[in-house]
Coordinates of C-alpha atoms in Angstrom, one line a residue:
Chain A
X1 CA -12.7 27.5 -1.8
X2 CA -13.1 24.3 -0.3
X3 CA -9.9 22.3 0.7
X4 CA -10.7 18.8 1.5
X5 CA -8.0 16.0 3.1
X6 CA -8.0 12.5 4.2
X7 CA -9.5 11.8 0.6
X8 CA -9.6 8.3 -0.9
X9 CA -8.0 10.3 -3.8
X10 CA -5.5 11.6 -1.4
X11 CA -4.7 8.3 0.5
X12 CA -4.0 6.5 -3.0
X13 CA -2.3 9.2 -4.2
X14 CA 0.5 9.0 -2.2
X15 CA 0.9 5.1 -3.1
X16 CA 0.8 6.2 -6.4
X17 CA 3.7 8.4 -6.1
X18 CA 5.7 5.8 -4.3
X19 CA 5.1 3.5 -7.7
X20 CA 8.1 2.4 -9.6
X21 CA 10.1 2.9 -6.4
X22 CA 12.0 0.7 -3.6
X23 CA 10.0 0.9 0.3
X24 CA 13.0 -0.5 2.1
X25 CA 12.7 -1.6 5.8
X26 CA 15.0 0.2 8.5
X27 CA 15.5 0.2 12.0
X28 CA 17.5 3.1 12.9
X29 CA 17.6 6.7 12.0
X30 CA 21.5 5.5 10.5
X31 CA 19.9 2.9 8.5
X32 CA 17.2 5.2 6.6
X33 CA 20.3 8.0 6.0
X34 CA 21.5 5.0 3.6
X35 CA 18.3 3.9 2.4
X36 CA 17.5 7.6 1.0
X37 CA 20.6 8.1 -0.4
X38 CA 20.6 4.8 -2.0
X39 CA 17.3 6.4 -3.8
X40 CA 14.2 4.2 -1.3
X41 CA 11.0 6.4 -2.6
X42 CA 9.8 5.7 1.2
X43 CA 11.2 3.7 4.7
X44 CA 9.7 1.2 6.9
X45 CA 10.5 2.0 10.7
X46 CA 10.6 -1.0 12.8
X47 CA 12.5 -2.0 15.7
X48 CA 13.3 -5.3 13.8
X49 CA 13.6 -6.9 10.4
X50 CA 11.4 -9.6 10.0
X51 CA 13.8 -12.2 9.6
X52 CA 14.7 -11.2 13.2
X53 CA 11.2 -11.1 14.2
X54 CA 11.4 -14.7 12.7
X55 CA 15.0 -15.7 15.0
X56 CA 13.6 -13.8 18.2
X57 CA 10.0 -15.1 18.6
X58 CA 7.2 -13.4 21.3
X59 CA 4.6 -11.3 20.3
X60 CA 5.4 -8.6 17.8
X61 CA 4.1 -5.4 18.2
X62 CA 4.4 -1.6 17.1
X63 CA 7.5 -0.3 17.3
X64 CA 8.1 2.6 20.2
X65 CA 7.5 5.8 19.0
X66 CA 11.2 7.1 19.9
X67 CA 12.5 5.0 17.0
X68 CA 9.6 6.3 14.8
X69 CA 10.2 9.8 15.6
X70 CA 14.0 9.9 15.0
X71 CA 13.4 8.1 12.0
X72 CA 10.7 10.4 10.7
X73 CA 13.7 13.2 11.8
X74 CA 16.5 12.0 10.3
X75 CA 14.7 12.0 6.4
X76 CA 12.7 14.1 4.3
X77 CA 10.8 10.7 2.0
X78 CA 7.4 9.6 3.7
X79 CA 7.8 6.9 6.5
X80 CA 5.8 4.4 7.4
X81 CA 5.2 2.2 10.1
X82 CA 3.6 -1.2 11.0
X83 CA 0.7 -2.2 13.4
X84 CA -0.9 -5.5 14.4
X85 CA -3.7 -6.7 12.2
X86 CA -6.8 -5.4 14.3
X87 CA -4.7 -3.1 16.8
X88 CA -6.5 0.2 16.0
X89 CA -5.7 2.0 19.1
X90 CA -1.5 0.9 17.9
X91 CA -3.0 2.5 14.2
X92 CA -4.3 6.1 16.2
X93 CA -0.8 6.4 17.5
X94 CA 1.1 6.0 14.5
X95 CA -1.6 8.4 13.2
X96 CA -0.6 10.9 16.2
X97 CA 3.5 10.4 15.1
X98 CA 2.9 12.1 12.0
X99 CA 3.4 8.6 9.8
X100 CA 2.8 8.9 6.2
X101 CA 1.8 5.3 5.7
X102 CA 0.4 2.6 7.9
X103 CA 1.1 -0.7 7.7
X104 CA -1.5 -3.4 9.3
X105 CA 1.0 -6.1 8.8
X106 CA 0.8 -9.7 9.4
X107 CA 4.8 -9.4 10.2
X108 CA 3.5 -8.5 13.4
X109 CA 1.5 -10.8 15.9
X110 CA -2.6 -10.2 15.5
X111 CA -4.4 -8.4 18.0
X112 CA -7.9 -9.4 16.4
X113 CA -8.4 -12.5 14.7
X114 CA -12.1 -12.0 13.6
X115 CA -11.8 -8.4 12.6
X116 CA -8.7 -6.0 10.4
X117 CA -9.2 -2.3 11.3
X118 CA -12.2 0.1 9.9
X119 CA -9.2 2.0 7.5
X120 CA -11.8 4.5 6.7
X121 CA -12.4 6.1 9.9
X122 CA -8.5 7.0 9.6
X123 CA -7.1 10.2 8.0
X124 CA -3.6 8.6 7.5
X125 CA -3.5 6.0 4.7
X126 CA -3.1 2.0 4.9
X127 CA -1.4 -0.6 2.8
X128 CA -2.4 -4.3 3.6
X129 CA -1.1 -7.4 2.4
X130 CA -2.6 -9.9 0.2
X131 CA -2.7 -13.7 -1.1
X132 CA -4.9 -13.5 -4.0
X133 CA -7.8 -11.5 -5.7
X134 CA -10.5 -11.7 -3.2
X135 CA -8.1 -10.6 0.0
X136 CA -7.3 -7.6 -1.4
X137 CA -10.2 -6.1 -2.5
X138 CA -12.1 -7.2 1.3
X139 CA -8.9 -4.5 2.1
X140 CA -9.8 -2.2 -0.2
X141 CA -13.4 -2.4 1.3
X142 CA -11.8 -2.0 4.5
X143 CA -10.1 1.6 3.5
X144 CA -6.8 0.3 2.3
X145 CA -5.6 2.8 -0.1
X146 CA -2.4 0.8 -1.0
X147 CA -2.1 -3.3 -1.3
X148 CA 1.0 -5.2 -1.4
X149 CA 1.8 -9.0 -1.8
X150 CA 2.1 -11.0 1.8
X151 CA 4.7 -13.3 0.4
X152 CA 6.3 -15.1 3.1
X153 CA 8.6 -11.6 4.8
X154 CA 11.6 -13.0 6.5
X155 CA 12.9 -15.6 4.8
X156 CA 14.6 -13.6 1.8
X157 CA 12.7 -16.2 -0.5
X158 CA 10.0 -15.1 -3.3
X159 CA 8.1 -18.1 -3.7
X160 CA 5.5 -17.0 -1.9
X161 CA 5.0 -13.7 -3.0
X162 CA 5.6 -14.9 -7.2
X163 CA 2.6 -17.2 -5.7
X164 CA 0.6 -14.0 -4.5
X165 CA 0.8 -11.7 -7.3
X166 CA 0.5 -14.5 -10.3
X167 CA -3.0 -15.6 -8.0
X168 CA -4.2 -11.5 -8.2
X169 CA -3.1 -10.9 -11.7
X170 CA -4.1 -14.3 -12.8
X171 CA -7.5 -13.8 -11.3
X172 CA -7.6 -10.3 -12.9
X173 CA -7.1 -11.6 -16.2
X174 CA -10.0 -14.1 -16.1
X175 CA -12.9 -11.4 -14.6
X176 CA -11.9 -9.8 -18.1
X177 CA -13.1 -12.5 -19.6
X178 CA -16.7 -12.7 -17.6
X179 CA -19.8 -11.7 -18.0
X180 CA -22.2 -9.8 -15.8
X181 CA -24.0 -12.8 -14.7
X182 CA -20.8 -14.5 -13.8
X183 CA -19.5 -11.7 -11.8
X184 CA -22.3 -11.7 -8.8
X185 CA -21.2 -15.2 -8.3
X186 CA -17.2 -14.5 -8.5
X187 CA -17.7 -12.5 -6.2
X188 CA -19.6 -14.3 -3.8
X189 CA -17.2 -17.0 -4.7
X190 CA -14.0 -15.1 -3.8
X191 CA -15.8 -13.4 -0.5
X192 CA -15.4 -9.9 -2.2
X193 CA -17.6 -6.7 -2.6
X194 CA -19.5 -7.3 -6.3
X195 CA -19.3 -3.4 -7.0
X196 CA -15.2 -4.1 -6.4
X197 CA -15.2 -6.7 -8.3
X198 CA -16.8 -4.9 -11.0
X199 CA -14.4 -1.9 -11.4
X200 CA -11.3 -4.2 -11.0
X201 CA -13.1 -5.6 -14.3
X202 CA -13.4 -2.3 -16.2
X203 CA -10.3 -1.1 -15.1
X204 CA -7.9 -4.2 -15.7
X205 CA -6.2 -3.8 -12.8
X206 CA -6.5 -3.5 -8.8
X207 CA -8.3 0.1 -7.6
X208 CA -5.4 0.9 -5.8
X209 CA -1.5 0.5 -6.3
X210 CA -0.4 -2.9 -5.9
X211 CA 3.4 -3.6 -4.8
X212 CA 5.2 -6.9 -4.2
X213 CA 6.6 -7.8 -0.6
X214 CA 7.8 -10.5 1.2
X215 CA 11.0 -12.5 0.3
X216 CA 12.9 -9.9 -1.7
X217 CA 16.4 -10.7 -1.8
X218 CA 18.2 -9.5 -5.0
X219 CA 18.0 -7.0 -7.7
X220 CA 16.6 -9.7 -10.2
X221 CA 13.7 -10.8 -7.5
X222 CA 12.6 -7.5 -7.8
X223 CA 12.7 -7.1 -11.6
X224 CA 11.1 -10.4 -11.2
X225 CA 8.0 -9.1 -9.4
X226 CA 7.7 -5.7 -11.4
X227 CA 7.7 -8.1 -14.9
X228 CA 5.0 -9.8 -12.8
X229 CA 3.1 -6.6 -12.6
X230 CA 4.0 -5.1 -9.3
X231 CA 3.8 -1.4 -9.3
X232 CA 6.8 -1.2 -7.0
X233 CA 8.6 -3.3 -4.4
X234 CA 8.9 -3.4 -0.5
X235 CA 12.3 -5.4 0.6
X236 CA 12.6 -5.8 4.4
X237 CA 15.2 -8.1 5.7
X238 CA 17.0 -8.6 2.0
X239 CA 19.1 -5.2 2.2
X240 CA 20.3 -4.4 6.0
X241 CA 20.9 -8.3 6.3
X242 CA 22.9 -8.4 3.0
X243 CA 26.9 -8.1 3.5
X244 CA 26.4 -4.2 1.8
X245 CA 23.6 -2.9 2.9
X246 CA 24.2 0.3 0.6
X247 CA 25.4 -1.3 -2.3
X248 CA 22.4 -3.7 -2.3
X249 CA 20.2 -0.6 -1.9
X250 CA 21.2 0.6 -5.1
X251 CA 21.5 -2.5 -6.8
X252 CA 17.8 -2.8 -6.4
X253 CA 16.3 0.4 -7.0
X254 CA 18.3 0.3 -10.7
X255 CA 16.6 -2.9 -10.6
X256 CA 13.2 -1.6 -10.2
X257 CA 13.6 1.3 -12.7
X258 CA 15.2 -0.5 -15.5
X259 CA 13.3 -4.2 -14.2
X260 CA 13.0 -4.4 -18.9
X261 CA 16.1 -4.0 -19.7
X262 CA 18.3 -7.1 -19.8
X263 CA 21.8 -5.5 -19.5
X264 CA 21.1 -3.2 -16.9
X265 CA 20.1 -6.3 -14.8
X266 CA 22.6 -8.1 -15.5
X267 CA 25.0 -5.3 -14.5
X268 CA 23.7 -4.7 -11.2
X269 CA 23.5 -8.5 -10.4
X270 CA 27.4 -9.1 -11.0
X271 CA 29.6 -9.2 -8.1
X272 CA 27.0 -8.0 -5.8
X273 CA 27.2 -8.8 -1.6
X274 CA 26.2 -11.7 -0.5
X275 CA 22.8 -11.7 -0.1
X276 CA 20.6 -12.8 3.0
X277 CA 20.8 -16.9 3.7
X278 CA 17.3 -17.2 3.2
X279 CA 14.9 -19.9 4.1
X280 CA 13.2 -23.1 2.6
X281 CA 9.6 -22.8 2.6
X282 CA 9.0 -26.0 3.9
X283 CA 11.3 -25.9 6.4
X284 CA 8.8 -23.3 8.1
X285 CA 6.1 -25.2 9.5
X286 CA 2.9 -24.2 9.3
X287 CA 2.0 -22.5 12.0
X288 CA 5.1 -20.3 11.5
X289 CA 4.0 -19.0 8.8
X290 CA 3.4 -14.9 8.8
X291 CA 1.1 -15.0 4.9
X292 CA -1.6 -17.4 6.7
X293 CA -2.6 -14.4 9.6
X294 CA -5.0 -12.1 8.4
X295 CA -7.9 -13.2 6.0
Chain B
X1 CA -13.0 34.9 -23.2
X2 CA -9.9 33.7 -25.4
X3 CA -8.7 30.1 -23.6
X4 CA -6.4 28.0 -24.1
X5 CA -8.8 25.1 -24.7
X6 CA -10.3 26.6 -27.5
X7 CA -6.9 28.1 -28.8
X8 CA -5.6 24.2 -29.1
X9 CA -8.9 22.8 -30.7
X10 CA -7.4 23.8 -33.9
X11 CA -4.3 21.7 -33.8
X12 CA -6.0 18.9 -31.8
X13 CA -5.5 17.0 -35.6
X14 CA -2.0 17.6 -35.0
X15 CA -1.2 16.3 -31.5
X16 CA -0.1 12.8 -33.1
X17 CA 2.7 14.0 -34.3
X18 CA 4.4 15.3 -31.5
X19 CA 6.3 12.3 -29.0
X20 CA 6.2 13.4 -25.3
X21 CA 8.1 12.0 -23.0
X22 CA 7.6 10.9 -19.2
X23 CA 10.3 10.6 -17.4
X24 CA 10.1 7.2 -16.2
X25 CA 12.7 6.7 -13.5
X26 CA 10.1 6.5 -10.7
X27 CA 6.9 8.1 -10.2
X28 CA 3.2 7.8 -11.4
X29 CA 4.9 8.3 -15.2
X30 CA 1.6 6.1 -15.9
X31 CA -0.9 8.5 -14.9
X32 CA 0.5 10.8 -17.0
X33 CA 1.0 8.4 -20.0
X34 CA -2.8 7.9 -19.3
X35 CA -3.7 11.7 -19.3
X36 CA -1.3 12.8 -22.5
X37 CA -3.2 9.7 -24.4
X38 CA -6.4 11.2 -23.3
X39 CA -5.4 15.0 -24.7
X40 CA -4.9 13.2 -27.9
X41 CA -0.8 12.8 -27.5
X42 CA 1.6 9.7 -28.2
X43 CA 3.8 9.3 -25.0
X44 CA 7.0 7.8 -24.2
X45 CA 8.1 6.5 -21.2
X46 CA 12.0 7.9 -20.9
X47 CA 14.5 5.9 -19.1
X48 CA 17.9 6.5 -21.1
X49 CA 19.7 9.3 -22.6
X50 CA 18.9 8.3 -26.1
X51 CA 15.0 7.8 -25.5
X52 CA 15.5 11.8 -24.4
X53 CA 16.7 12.6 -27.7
X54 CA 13.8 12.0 -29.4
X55 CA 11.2 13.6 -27.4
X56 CA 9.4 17.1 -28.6
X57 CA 8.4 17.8 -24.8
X58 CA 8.8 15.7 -21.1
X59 CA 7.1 15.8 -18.3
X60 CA 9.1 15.4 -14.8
X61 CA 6.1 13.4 -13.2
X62 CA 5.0 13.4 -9.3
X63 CA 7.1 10.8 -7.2
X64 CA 9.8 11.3 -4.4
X65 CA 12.0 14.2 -5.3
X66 CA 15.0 13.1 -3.6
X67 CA 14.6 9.5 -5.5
X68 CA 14.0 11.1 -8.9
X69 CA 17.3 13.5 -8.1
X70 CA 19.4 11.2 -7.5
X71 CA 18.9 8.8 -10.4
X72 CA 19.0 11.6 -12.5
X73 CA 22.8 12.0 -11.7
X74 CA 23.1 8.3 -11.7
X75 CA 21.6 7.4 -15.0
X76 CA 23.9 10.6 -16.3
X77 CA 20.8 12.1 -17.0
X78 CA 20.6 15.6 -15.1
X79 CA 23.3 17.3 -17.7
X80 CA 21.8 16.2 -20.7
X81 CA 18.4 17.6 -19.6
X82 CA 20.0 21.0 -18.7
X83 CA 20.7 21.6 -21.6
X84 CA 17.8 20.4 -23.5
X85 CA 15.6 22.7 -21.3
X86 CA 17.7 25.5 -22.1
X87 CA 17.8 24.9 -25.6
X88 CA 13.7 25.5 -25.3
X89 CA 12.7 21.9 -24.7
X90 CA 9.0 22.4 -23.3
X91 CA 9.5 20.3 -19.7
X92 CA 6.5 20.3 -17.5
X93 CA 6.9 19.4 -13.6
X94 CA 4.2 18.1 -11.2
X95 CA 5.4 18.1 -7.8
X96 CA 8.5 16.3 -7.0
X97 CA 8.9 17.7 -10.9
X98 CA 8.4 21.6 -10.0
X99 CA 10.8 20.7 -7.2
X100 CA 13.2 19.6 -9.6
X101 CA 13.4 22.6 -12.3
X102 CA 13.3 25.6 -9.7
X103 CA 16.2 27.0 -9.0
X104 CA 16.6 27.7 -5.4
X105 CA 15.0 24.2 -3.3
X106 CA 14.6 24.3 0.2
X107 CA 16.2 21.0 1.6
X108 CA 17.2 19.3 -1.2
X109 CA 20.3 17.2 -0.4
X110 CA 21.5 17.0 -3.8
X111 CA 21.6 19.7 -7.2
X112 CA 18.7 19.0 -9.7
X113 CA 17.8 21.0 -12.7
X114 CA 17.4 25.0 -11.9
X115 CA 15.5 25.8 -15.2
X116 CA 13.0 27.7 -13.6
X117 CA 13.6 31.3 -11.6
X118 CA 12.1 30.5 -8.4
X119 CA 12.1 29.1 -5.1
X120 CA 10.4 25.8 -3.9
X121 CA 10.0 24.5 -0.6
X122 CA 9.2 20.6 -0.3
X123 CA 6.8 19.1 1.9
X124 CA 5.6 22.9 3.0
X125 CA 2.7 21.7 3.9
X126 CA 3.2 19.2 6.5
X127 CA 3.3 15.5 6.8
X128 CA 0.9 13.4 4.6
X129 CA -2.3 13.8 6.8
X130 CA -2.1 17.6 5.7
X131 CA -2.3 16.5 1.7
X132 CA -5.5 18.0 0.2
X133 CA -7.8 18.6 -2.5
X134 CA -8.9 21.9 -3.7
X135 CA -10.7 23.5 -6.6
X136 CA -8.4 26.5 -8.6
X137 CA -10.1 29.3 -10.6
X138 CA -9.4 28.1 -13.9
X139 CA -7.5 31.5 -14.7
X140 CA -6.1 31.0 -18.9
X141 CA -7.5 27.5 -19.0
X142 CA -11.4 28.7 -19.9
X143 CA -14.0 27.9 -17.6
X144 CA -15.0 25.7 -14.8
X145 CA -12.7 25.1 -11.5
X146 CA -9.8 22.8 -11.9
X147 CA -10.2 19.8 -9.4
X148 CA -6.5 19.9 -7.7
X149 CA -4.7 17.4 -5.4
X150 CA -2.0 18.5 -3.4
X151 CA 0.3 15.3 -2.0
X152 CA 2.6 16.3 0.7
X153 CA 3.1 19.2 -2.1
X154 CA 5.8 21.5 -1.9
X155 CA 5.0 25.3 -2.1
X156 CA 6.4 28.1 -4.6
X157 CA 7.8 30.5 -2.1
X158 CA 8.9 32.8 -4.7
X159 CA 9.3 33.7 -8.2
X160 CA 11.5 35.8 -10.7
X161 CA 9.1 38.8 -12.4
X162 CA 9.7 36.7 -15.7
X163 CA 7.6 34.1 -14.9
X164 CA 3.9 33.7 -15.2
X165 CA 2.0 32.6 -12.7
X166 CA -1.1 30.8 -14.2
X167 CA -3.1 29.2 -11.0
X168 CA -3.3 29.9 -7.4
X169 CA -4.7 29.1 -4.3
X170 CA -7.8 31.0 -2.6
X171 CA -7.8 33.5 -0.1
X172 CA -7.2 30.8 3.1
X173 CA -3.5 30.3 1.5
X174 CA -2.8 33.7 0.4
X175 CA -3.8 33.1 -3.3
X176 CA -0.4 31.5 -3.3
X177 CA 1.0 30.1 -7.2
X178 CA 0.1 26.7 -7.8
X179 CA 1.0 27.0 -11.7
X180 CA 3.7 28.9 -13.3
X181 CA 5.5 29.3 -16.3
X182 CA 8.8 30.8 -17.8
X183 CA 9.4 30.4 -21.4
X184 CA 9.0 26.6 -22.4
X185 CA 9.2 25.2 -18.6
X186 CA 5.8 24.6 -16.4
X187 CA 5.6 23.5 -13.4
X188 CA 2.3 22.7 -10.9
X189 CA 2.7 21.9 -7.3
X190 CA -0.2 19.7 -7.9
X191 CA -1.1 16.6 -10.1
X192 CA -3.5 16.9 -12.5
X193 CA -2.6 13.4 -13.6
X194 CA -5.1 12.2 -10.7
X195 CA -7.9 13.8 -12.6
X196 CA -10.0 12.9 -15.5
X197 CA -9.4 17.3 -16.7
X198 CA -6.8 17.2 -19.2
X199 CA -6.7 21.1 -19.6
X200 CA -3.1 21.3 -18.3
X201 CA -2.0 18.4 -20.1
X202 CA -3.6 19.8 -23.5
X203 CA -1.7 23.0 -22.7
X204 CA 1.3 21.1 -22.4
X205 CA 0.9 19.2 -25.8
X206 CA 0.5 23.0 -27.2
X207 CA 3.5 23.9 -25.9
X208 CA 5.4 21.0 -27.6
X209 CA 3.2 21.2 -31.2
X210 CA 4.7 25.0 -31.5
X211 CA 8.1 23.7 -30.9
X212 CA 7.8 20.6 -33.2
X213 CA 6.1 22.0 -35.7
X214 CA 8.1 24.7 -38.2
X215 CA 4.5 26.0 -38.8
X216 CA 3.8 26.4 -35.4
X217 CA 7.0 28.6 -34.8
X218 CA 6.4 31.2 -37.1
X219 CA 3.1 31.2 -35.9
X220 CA 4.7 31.9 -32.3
X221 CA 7.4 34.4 -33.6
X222 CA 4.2 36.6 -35.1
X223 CA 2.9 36.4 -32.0
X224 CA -0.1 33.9 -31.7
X225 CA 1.5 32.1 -28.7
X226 CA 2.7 34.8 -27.4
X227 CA -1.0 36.6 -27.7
X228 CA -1.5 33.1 -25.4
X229 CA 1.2 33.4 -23.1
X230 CA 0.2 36.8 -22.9
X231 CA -3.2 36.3 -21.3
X232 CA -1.7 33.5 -18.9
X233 CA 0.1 36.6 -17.1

């Protein structure tokens, strides 16, 4: 018999078991005990949230490999991790720790600014972020088996990513509409791969599972972003930076299961923790912001 | 040879009738939606006690076991299907799903369904770089390999002498069980939701015509689906 792994089919496949689920950021071993028992279909190690990364400033880089490994100890869901946009000797390591997931995040400060990492040369997956249509099928191109929304991560505000996945799904909606002669030029047009381009077409949807990050704060932002058509959401800073972490937790994976139904909703919104501050977007100047690295 | 494909061709007209749930709490309940529709079945994505009362099958779909576990008990929903499944509700598991109906589950933090007599290991096959695709001797389900992915896939350590075991592995992992069945509970280590074969998932709707349909149970007490279940073992 032949047994094959590191398969496209494989890589996605794990995303697609993660849909309909809560990836929630974490940055100690203690941390992910709560996220998995709050019901998180996957963590996030880092060494800090991104609204951190945001207070503390410097370069951002992987996190050390201590943290990853007593993360990837201390729970049984898959873990993943983040590396610079570019950094694919940081990628080989995180390959080496065993991580289920890899994350080539613009959180993190980019090692490459003309080129992302050659995903397929990889056998562990990648999830990429994305502004709009054309961004995240060039990842897909690249090997990404998994997209999510940039958003703006930090700031525990979801402008930015209702902006992302209302530009994919909008743009979606109107390739259904075109016709073959059209498409070449779309495609051209939005700087992605016309054979892509094409399948997103038949299938009516992104090749790969799409989930929302970046400014996740509260149970209803996420209902928000899965009514918007993510297939699941990340939240980074917005649960270990709310008042209960926990409670939050919960709050937001009912959230995401039940994201239709009205009275569920508003159940888990009442009397919830204080969530994070959060942040004005234009109160970040430009070159602060994380959603413009990467391409 | 006697299959199960060609055994359901004559109540393919019929496979409208029967509602099948997915259970919807989190997973890829989709790809299964997208399968059953294919095999000619209405689904139903379940998310409340009362959407589980009016399903003639469900299937426990791939996801994060611990996840699905715990909403279970906090949706109030792991009782209720206890007792369905021993009442002879047809509930198929893929993955984190066979996890949940065996009855013994190495490291599971929190109880799940025990409706099947066997032991499960999760993640038994390391970390996600070890997930794999293989192609199983189609066994009962006719002929022609069935294309099988295994994501970070627990494996069936052991199993009672009551229950069937349908599919294995080849020689390089012991011909180990992949797919096995006791009464009206299935459960496959692997997903064939990630494939265009719906042979599983017709089997499946089988399973829940003969319960839904009065027809179909007499047929099954004088011994047609038994004849079937017979040649799975």
């Amino acid at each position: 018999m032949v047994v094959e792994t590191a398969t496209q089919t494989v890589k996605a496949g794990l995303a697609q078991m993660l849909k309909g689920g809560v990836i929630m950021d974490v940055v100690t071993p203690e941390h992910a005990r709560i996220a998995a028992e709050a019901g998180a279909c996957s963590v996030m190690a880092l060494e800090r949230v991104p609204s951190d990364i945001r207070a503390t400033g410097g370069v951002a880089r992987m996190s050390d490999p201590s943290l990853i490994r007593g993360i990837i100890d201390a729970v049984s869901i898959p873990v993943m991790a983040k590396v610079r946009i570019g950094h694919f000797v940081e990628a080989s390591i995180l390959e080496a720790l065993g991580v289920d997931y890899v994350d080539e995040s613009e959180v993190l400060t980019p090692a490459d600014e003309a080129f992302h990492i050659n995903k397929h040369q990889f056998a562990v997956p990648f999830v990429c972020g994305c502004r709009d249509l054309g961004e995240a099928l060039r990842r897909i191109a690249e090997g990404a088996a998994m997209i999510r929304t940039k958003g703006e991560a930090g700031t525990g505000n979801i402008v930015e990513a209702v902006r992302h996945m209302r530009a994919v799904q909008g743009a979606i909606a109107r390739l259904q509409q075109m016709g073959d002669e059209e498409l070449v030029s779309y495609a051209r047009d939005i700087g992605a791969p016309v054979e892509l381009v094409r399948e997103t077409r038949e299938i009516g949807r992104l090749p790969v599972v799409n989930f929302a990050a970046g400014g996740v704060a509260t149970p209803a932002d996420a209902a928000l972003m899965m009514r918007l058509g993510a297939d699941g959401v990340f939240v980074g800073s917005g649960i270990f930076k709310s008042q209960d972490p926990a409670r939050m937790a919960n709050a937001i994976v009912r959230a995401v299961t039940h994201y239709q139904d009205d009275d569920v909703l508003a159940d888990v919104s009442t009397n919830l923790p204080q969530a994070m501050s959060g942040i004005e977007l234009s109160d970040i100047p430009e070159p602060e912001r994380l959603a413009k690295r990467g391409w | 040879m006697g299959s199960i494909t060609n055994h359901h061709a004559a109540g393919r007209h019929a496979a409208e009738a029967v509602n099948i749930g997915v259970l919807a709490l989190q997973g890829d309940f989709a790809e299964h939606a997208a399968s059953l529709r294919r095999a000619g079945a209405q689904p139903l994505e379940v998310r409340t006690i009362d959407q589980l009362q009016h399903v003639d099958g469900l299937i426990i779909p791939g996801g994060e076991s611990t996840t699905i576990a715990r909403l279970l008990i906090a949706y109030d929903l792991r009782e209720p299907l206890i007792a369905l499944g021993r009442r002879g509700l047809p509930i198929w598991g893929t993955c984190a799903g066979a996890i949940l109906l065996a009855e013994e589950i190495i490291t599971l933090d929190r109880p799940a369904l025990h409706l099947m007599p066997m032991t499960i290991e999760r993640n038994a096959f390391g970390r996600q770089i070890d997930s794999f695709e293989a192609h199983l001797e189609p066994g009962p389900f006719g002929s022609g390999d069935i294309p099988a992915v295994f994501i970070r896939a627990p494996r069936i350590r052991s199993v009672d002498d009551a229950v069937h075991v349908l599919l294995r592995l080849g020689p390089e992992h012991d011909h180990e069980p992949v797919a096995v069945q006791y009464q009206s509970i299935l459960a496959t280590t692997f997903h064939p939701e990630l494939t265009a074969d719906t042979r599983i998932h017709r089997h499946f709707v089988e399973m829940c015509q003969q319960r839904a349909r009065p027809s179909a149970r007499t047929n099954a007490r004088t011994g047609e689906a038994h004849a079937t279940l017979g040649r799975l073992g």
